[in-house]
JSON list of C-alpha atoms in Angstrom, two decimals:
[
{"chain": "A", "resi": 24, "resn": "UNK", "atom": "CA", "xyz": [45.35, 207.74, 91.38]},
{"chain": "A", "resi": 25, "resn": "UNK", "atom": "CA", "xyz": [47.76, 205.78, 89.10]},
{"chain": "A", "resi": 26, "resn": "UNK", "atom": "CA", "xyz": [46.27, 205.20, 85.26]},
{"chain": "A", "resi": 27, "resn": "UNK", "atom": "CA", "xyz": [46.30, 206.05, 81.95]},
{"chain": "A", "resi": 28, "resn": "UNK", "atom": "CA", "xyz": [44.36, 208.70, 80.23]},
{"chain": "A", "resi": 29, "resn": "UNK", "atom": "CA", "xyz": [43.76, 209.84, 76.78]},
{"chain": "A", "resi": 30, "resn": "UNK", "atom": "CA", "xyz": [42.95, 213.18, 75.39]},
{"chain": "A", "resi": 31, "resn": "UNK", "atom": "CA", "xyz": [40.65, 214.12, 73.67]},
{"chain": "A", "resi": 32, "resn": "UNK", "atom": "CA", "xyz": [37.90, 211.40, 74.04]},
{"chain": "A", "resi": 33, "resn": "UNK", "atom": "CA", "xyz": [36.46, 212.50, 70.55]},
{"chain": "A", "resi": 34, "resn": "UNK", "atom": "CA", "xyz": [38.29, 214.32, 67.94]},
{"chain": "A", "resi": 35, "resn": "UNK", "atom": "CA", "xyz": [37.36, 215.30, 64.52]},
{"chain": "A", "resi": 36, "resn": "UNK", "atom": "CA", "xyz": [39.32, 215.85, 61.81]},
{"chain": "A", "resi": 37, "resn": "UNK", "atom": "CA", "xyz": [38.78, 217.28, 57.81]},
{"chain": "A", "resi": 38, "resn": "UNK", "atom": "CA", "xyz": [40.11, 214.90, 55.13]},
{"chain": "A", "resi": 39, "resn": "UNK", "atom": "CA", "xyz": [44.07, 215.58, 54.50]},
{"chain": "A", "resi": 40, "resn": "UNK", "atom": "CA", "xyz": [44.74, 216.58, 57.84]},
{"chain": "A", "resi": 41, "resn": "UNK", "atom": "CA", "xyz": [47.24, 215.11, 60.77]},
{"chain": "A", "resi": 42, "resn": "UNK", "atom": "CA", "xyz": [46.40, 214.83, 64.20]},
{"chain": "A", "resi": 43, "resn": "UNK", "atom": "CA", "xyz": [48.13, 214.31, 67.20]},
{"chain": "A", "resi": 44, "resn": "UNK", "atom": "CA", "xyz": [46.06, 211.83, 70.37]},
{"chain": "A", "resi": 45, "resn": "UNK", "atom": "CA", "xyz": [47.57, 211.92, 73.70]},
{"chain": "A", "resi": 46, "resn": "UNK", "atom": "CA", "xyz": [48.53, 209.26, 76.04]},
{"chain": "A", "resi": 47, "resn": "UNK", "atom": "CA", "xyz": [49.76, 209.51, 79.59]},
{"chain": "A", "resi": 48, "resn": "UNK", "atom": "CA", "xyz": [50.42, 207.22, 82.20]},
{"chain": "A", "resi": 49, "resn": "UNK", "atom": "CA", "xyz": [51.89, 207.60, 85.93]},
{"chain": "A", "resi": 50, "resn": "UNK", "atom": "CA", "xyz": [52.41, 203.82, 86.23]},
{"chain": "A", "resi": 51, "resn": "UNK", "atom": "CA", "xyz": [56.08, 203.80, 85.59]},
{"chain": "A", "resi": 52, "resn": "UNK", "atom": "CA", "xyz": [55.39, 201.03, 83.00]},
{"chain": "A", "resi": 53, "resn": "UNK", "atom": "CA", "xyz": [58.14, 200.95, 80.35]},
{"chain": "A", "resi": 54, "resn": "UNK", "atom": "CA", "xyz": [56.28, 199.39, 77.66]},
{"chain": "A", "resi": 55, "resn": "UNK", "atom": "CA", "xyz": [53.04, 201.32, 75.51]},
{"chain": "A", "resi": 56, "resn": "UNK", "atom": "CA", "xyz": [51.13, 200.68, 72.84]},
{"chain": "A", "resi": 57, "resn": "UNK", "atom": "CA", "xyz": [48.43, 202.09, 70.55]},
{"chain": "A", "resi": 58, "resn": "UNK", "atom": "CA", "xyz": [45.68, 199.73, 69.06]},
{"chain": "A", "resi": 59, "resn": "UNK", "atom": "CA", "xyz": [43.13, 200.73, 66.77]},
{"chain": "A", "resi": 60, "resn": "UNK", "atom": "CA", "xyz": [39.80, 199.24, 66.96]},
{"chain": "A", "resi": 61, "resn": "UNK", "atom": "CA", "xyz": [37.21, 198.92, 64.20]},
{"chain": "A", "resi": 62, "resn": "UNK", "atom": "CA", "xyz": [33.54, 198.61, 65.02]},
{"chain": "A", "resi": 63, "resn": "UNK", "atom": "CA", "xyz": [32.75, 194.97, 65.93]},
{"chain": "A", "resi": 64, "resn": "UNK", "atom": "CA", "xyz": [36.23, 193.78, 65.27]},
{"chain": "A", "resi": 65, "resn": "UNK", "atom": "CA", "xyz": [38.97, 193.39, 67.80]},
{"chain": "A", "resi": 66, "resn": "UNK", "atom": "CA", "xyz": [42.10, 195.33, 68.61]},
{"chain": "A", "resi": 67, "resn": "UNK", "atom": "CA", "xyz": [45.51, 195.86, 65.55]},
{"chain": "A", "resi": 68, "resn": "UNK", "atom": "CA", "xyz": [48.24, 196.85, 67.07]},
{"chain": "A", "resi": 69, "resn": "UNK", "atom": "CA", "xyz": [49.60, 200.00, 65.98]},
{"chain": "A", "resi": 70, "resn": "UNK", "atom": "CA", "xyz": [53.18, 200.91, 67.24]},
{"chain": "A", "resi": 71, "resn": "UNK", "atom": "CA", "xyz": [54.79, 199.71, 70.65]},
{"chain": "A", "resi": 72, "resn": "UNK", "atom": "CA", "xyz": [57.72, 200.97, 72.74]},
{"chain": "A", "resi": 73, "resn": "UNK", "atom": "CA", "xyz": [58.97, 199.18, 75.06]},
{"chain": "A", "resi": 74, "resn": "UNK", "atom": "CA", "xyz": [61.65, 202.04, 76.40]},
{"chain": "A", "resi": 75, "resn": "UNK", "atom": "CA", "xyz": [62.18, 205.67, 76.27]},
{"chain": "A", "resi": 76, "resn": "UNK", "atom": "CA", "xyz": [63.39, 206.99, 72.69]},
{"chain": "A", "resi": 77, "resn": "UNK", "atom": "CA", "xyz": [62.55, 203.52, 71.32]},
{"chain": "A", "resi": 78, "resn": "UNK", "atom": "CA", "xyz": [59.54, 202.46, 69.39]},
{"chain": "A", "resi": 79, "resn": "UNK", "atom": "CA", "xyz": [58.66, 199.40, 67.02]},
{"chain": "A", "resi": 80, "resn": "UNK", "atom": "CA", "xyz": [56.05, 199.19, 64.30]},
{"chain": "A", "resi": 81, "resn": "UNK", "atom": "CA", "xyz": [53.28, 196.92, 64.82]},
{"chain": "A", "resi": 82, "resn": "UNK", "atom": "CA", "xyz": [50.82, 195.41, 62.32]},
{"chain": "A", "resi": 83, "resn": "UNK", "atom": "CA", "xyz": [49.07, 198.15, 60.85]},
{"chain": "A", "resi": 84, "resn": "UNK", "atom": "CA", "xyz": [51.88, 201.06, 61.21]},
{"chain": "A", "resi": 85, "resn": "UNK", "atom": "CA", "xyz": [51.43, 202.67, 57.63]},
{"chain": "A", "resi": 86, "resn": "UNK", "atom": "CA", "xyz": [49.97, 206.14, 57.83]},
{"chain": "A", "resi": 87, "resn": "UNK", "atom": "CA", "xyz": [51.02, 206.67, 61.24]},
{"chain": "A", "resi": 88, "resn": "UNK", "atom": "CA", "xyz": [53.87, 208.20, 63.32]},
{"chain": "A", "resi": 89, "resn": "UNK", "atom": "CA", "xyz": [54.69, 208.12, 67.25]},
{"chain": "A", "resi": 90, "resn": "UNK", "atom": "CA", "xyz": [57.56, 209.38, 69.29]},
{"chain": "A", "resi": 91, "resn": "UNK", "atom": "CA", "xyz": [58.53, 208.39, 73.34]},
{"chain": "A", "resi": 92, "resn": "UNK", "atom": "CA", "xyz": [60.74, 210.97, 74.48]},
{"chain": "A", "resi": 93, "resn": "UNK", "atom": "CA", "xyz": [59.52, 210.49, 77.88]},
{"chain": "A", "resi": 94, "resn": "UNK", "atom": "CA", "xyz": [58.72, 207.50, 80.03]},
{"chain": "A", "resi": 95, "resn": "UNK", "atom": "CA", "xyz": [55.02, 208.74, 80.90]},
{"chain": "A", "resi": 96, "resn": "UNK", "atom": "CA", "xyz": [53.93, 209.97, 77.07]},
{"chain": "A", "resi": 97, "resn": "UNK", "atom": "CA", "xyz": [53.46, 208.37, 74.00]},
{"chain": "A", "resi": 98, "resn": "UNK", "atom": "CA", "xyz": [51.86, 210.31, 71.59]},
{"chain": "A", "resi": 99, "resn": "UNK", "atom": "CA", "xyz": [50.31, 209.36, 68.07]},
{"chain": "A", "resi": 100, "resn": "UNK", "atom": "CA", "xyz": [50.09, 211.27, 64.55]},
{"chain": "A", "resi": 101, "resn": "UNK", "atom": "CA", "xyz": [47.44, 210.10, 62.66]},
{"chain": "A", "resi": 102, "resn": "UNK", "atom": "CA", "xyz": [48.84, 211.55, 59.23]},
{"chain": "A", "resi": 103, "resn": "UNK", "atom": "CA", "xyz": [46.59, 212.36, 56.07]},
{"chain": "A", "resi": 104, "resn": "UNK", "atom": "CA", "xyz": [48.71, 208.94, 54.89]},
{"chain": "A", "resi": 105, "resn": "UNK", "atom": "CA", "xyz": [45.86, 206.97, 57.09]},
{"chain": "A", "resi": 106, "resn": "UNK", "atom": "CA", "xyz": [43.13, 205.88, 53.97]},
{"chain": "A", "resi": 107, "resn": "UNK", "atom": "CA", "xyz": [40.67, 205.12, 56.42]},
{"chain": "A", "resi": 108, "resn": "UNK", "atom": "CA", "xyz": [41.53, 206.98, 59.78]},
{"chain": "A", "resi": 109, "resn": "UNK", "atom": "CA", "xyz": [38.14, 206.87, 61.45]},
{"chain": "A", "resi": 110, "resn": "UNK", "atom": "CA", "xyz": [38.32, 204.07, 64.42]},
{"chain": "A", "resi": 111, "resn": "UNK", "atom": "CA", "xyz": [38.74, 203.87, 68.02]},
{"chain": "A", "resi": 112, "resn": "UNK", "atom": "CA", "xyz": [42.14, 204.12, 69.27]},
{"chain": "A", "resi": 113, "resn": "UNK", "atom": "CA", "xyz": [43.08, 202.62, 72.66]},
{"chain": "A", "resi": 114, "resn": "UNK", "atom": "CA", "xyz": [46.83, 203.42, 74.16]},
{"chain": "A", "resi": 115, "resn": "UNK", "atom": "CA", "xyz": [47.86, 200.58, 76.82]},
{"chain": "A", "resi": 116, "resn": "UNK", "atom": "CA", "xyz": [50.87, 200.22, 79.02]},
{"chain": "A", "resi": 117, "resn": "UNK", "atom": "CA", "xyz": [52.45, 197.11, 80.60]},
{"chain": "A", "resi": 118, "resn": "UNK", "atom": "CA", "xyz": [55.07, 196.52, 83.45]},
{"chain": "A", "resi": 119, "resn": "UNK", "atom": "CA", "xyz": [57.97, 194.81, 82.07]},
{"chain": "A", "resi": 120, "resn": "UNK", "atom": "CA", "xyz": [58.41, 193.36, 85.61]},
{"chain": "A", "resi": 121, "resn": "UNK", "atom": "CA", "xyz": [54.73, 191.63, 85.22]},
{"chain": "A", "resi": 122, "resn": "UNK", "atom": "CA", "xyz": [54.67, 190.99, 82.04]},
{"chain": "A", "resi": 123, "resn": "UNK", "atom": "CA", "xyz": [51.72, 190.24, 79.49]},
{"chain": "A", "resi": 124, "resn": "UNK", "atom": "CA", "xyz": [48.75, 192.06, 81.61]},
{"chain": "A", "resi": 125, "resn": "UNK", "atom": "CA", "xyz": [47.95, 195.22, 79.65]},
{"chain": "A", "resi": 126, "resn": "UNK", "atom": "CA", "xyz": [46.27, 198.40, 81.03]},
{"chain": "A", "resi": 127, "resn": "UNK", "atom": "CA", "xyz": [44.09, 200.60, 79.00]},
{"chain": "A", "resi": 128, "resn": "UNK", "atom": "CA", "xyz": [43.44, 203.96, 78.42]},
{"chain": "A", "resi": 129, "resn": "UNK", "atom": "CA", "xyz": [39.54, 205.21, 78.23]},
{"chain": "A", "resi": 130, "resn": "UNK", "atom": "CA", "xyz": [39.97, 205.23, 74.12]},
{"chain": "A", "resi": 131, "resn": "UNK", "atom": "CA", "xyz": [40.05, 208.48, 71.68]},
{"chain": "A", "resi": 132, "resn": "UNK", "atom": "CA", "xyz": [37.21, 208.41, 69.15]},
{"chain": "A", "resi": 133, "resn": "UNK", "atom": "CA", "xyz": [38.24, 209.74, 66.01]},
{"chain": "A", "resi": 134, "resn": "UNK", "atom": "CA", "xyz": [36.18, 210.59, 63.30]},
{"chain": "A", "resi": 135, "resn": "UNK", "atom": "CA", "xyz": [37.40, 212.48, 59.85]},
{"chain": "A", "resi": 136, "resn": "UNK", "atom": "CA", "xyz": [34.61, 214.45, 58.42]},
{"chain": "B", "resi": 29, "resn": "UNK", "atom": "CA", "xyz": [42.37, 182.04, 58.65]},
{"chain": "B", "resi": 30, "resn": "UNK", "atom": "CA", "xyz": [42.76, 184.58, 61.49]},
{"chain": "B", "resi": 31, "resn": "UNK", "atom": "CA", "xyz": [45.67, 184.18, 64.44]},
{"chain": "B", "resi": 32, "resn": "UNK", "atom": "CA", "xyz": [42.85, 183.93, 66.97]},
{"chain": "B", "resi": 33, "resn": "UNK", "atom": "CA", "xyz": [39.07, 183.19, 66.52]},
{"chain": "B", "resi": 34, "resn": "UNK", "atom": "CA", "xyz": [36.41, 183.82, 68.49]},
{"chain": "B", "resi": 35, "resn": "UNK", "atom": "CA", "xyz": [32.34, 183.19, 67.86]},
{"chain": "B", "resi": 36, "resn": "UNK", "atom": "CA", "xyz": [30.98, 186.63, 67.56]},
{"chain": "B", "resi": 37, "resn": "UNK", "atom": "CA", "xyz": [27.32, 185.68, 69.04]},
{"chain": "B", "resi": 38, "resn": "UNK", "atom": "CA", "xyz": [25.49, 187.71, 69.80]},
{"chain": "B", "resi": 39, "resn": "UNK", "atom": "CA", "xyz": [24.53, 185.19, 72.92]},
{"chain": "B", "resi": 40, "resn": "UNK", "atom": "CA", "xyz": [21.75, 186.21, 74.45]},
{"chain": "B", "resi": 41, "resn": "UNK", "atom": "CA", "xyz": [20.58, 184.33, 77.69]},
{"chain": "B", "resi": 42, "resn": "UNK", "atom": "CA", "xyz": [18.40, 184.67, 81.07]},
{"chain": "B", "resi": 43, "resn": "UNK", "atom": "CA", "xyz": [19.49, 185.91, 84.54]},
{"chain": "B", "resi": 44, "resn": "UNK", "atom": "CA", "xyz": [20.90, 182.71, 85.92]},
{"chain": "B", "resi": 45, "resn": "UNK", "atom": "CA", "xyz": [21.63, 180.98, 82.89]},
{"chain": "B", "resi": 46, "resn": "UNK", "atom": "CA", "xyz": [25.31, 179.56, 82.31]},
{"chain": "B", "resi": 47, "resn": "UNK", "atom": "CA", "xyz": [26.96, 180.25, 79.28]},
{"chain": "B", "resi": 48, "resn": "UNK", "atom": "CA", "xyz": [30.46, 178.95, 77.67]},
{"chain": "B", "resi": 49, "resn": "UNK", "atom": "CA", "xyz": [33.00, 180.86, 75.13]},
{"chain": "B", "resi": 50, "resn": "UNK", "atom": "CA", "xyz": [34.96, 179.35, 72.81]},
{"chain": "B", "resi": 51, "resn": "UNK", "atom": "CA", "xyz": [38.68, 180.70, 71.25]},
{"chain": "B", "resi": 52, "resn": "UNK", "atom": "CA", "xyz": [40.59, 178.94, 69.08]},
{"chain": "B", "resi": 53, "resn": "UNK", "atom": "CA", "xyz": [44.64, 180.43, 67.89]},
{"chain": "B", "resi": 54, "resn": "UNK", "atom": "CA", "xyz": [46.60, 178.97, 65.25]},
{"chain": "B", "resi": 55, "resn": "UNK", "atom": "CA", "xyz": [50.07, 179.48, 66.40]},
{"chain": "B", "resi": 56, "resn": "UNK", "atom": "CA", "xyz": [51.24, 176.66, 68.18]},
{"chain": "B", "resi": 57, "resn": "UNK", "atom": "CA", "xyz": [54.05, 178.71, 70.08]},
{"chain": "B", "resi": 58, "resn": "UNK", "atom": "CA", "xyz": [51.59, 180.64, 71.76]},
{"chain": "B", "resi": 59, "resn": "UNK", "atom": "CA", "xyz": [52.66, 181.45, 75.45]},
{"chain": "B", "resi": 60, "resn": "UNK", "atom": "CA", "xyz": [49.85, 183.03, 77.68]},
{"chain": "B", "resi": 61, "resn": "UNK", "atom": "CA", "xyz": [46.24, 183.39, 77.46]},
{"chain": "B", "resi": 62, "resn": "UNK", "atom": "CA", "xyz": [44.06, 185.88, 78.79]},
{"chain": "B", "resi": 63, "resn": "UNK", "atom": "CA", "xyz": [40.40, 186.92, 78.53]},
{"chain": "B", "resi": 64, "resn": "UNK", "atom": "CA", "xyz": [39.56, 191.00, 78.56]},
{"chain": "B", "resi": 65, "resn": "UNK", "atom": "CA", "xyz": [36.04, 192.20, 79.37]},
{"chain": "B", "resi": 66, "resn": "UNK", "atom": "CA", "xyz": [35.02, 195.49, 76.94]},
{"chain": "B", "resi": 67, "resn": "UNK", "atom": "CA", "xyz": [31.89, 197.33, 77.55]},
{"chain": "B", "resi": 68, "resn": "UNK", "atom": "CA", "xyz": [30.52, 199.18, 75.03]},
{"chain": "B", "resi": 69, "resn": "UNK", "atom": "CA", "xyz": [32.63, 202.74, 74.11]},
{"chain": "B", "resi": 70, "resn": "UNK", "atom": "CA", "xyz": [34.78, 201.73, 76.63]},
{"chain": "B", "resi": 71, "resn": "UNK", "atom": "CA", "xyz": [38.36, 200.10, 77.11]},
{"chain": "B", "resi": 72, "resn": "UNK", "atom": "CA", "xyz": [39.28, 196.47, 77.44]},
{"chain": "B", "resi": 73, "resn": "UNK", "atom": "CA", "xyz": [39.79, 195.51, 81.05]},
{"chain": "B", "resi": 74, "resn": "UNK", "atom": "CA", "xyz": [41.88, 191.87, 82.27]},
{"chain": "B", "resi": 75, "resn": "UNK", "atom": "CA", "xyz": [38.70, 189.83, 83.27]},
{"chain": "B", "resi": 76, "resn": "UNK", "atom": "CA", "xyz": [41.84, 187.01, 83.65]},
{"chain": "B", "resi": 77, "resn": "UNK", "atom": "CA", "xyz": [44.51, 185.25, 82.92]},
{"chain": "B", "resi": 78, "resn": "UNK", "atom": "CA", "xyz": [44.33, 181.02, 81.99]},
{"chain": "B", "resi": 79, "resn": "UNK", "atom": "CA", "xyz": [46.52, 178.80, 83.10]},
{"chain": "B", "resi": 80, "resn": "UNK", "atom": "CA", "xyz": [47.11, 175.11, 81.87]},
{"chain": "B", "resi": 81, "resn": "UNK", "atom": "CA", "xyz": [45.54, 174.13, 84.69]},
{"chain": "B", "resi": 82, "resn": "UNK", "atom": "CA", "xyz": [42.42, 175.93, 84.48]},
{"chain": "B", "resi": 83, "resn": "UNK", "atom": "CA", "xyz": [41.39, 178.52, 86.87]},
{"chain": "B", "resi": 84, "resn": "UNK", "atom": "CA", "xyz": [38.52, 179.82, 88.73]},
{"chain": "B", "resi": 85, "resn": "UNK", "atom": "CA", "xyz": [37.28, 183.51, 89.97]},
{"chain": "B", "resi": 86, "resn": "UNK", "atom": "CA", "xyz": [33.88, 183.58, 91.45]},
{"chain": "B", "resi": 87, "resn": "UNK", "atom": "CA", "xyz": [31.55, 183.11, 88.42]},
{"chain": "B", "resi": 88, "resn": "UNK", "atom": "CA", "xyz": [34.21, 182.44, 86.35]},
{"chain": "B", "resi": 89, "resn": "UNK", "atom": "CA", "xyz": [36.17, 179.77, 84.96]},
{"chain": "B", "resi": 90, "resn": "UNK", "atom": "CA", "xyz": [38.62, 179.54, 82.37]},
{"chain": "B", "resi": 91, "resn": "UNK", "atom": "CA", "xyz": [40.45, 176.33, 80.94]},
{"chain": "B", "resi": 92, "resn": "UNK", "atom": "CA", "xyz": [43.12, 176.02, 78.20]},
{"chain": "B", "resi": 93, "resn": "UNK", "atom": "CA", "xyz": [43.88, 173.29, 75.84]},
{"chain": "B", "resi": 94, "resn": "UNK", "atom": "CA", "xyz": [47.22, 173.47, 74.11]},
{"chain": "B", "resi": 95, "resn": "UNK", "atom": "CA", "xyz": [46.94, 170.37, 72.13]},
{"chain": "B", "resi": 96, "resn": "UNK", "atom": "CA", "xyz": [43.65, 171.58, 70.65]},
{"chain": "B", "resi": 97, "resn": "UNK", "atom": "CA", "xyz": [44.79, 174.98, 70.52]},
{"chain": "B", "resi": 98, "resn": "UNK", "atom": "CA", "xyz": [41.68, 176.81, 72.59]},
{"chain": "B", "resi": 99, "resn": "UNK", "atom": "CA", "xyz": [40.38, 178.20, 75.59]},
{"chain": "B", "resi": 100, "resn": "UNK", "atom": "CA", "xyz": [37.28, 178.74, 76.76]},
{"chain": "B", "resi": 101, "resn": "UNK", "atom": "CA", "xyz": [35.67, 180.78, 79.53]},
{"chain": "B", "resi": 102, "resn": "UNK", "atom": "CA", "xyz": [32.57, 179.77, 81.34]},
{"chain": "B", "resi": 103, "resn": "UNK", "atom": "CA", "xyz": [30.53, 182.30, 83.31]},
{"chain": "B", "resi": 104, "resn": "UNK", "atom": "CA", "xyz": [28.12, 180.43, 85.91]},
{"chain": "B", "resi": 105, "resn": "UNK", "atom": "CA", "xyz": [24.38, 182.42, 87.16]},
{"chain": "B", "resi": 106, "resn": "UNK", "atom": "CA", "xyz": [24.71, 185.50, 84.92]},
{"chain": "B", "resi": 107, "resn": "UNK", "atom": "CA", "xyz": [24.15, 188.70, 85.77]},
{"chain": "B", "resi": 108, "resn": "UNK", "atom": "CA", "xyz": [22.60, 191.09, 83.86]},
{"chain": "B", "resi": 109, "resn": "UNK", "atom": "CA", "xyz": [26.00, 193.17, 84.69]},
{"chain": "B", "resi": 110, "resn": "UNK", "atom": "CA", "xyz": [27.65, 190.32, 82.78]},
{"chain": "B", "resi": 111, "resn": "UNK", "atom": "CA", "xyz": [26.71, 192.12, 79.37]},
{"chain": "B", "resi": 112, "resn": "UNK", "atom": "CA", "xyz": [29.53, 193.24, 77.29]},
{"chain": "B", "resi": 113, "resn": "UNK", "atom": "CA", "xyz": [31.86, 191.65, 74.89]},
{"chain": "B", "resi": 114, "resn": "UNK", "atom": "CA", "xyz": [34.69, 189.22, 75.92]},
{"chain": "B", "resi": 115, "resn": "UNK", "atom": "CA", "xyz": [37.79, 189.15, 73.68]},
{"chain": "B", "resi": 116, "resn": "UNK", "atom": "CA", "xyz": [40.52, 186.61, 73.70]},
{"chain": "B", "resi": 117, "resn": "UNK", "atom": "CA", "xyz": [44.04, 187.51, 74.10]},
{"chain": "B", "resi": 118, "resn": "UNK", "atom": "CA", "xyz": [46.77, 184.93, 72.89]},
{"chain": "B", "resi": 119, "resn": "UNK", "atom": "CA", "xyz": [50.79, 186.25, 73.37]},
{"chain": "B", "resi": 120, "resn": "UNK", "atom": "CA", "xyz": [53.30, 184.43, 71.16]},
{"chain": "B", "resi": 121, "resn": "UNK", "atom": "CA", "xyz": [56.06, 185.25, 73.73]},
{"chain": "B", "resi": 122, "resn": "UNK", "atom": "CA", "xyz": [56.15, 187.71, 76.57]},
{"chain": "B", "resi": 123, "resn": "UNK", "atom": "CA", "xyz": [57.93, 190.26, 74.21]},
{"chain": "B", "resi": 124, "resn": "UNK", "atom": "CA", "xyz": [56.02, 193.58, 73.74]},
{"chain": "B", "resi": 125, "resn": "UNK", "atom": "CA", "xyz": [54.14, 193.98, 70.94]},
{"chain": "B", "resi": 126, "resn": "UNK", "atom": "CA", "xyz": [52.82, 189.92, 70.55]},
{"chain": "B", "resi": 127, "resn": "UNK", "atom": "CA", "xyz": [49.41, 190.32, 71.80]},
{"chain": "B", "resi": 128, "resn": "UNK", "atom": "CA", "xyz": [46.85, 189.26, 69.30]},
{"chain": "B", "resi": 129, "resn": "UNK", "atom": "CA", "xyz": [42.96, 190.01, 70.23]},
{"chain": "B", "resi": 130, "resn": "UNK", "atom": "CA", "xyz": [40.10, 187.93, 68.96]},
{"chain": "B", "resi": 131, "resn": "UNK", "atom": "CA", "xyz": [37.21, 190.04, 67.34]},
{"chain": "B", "resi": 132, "resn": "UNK", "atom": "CA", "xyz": [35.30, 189.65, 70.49]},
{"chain": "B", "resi": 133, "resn": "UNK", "atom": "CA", "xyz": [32.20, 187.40, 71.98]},
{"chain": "B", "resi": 134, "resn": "UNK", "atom": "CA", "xyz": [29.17, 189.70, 72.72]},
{"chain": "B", "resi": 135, "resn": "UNK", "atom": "CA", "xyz": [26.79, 188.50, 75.25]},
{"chain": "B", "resi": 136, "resn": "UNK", "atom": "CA", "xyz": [23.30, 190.13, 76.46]},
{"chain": "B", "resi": 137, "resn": "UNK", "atom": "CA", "xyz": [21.81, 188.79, 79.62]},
{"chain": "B", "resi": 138, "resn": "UNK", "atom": "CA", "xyz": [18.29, 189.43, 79.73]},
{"chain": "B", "resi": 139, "resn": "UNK", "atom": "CA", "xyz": [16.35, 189.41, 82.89]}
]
């Protein structure tokens, strides 16, 4: 089955530490993004990419890192930068060829102890 | 004054009962419209897309009006499956990276 999935679905983390969430899709979408999403608020855009070995910064970038050396992965680094790293993070992918309609990953819970 | 604004509710109606949402965005240059359904824990999912000329799936209709800068979605005979939290998605252009989400409408149907 064609999707997107994100590892792991929680993850916790000590203060001062980075961490690394996982996103994979088999779409052969070009464009991903990661959101963050704050309890009862809606989704900030963290980074987007719309091709390989390119990436953009979105709203809310500081504190975080991402890489897309490969069409199907686009990893993020939460870094101990991130003042307030505890939120829901959702990675999404689009087809440039049908453009605007976003699919979404289940979501990585991260909490920092 | 946020990009896009939504009434949070809660709105909480009966089986059966029809119920309207609201979203207003402040950038005129806005392109395409969409509303996402999000359970709760879970991930957005395209509920649809809304067109200038309105358009209707099932239960469902959703109308835009550029020149007061809002759409709306209407849901007709609720369902208790209808529960979950509707956020509004305005795209300046079709660019990556232009999507701005509302905070979200929740809405509890109750039988």
């Amino acid at each position: 089955d064609g999707g997107i999935t994100q590892s792991p679905k929680y993850l916790f983390r000590k203060e001062g530490q980075n961490v690394t969430l996982s996103c994979e899709q088999n779409l052969n979408h070009d464009a991903m993004y990661w959101y963050r999403q704050d309890p009862g608020q809606g989704l900030r855009l963290i980074y987007y990419s719309q091709i390989v070995n390119d990436f953009q910064k979105g709203d809310i970038a500081e504190g975080y890192s991402v890489s897309r050396e490969k069409k199907e992965s686009f990893p993020l680094t939460v870094t101990s930068a991130q003042k307030n790293p505890t939120a829901f993070y959702l990675c999404a992918s689009e087809d440039r060829g049908k453009p605007d309609t976003q699919y979404f990953g289940p979501g990585t819970r991260l909490t920092v102890l | 004054r946020k990009e896009v604004e939504q009434d949070p509710g809660p709105f909480n109606v009966p089986e059966g009962a029809t119920v309207a949402f609201n979203c207003t965005y402040s950038n005129s240059a806005s392109q395409s419209f969409f509303w996402y359904r999000q359970d709760c824990r879970k991930e957005p999912k395209l509920l649809m897309s809304v067109y200038s000329s309105g358009n209707e799936d099932g239960r469902f209709t959703a109308q835009l009006n550029r020149a007061s800068q809002y759409i709306s979605l209407l849901i007709r005979d609720s369902k208790l499956s209808d529960s979950a939290t509707y956020l509004c998605v305005v795209n300046i252009n079709t660019n990556a990276g232009k999507s701005t989400f509302g905070d979200g409408t929740t809405l509890t149907v109750k039988p």
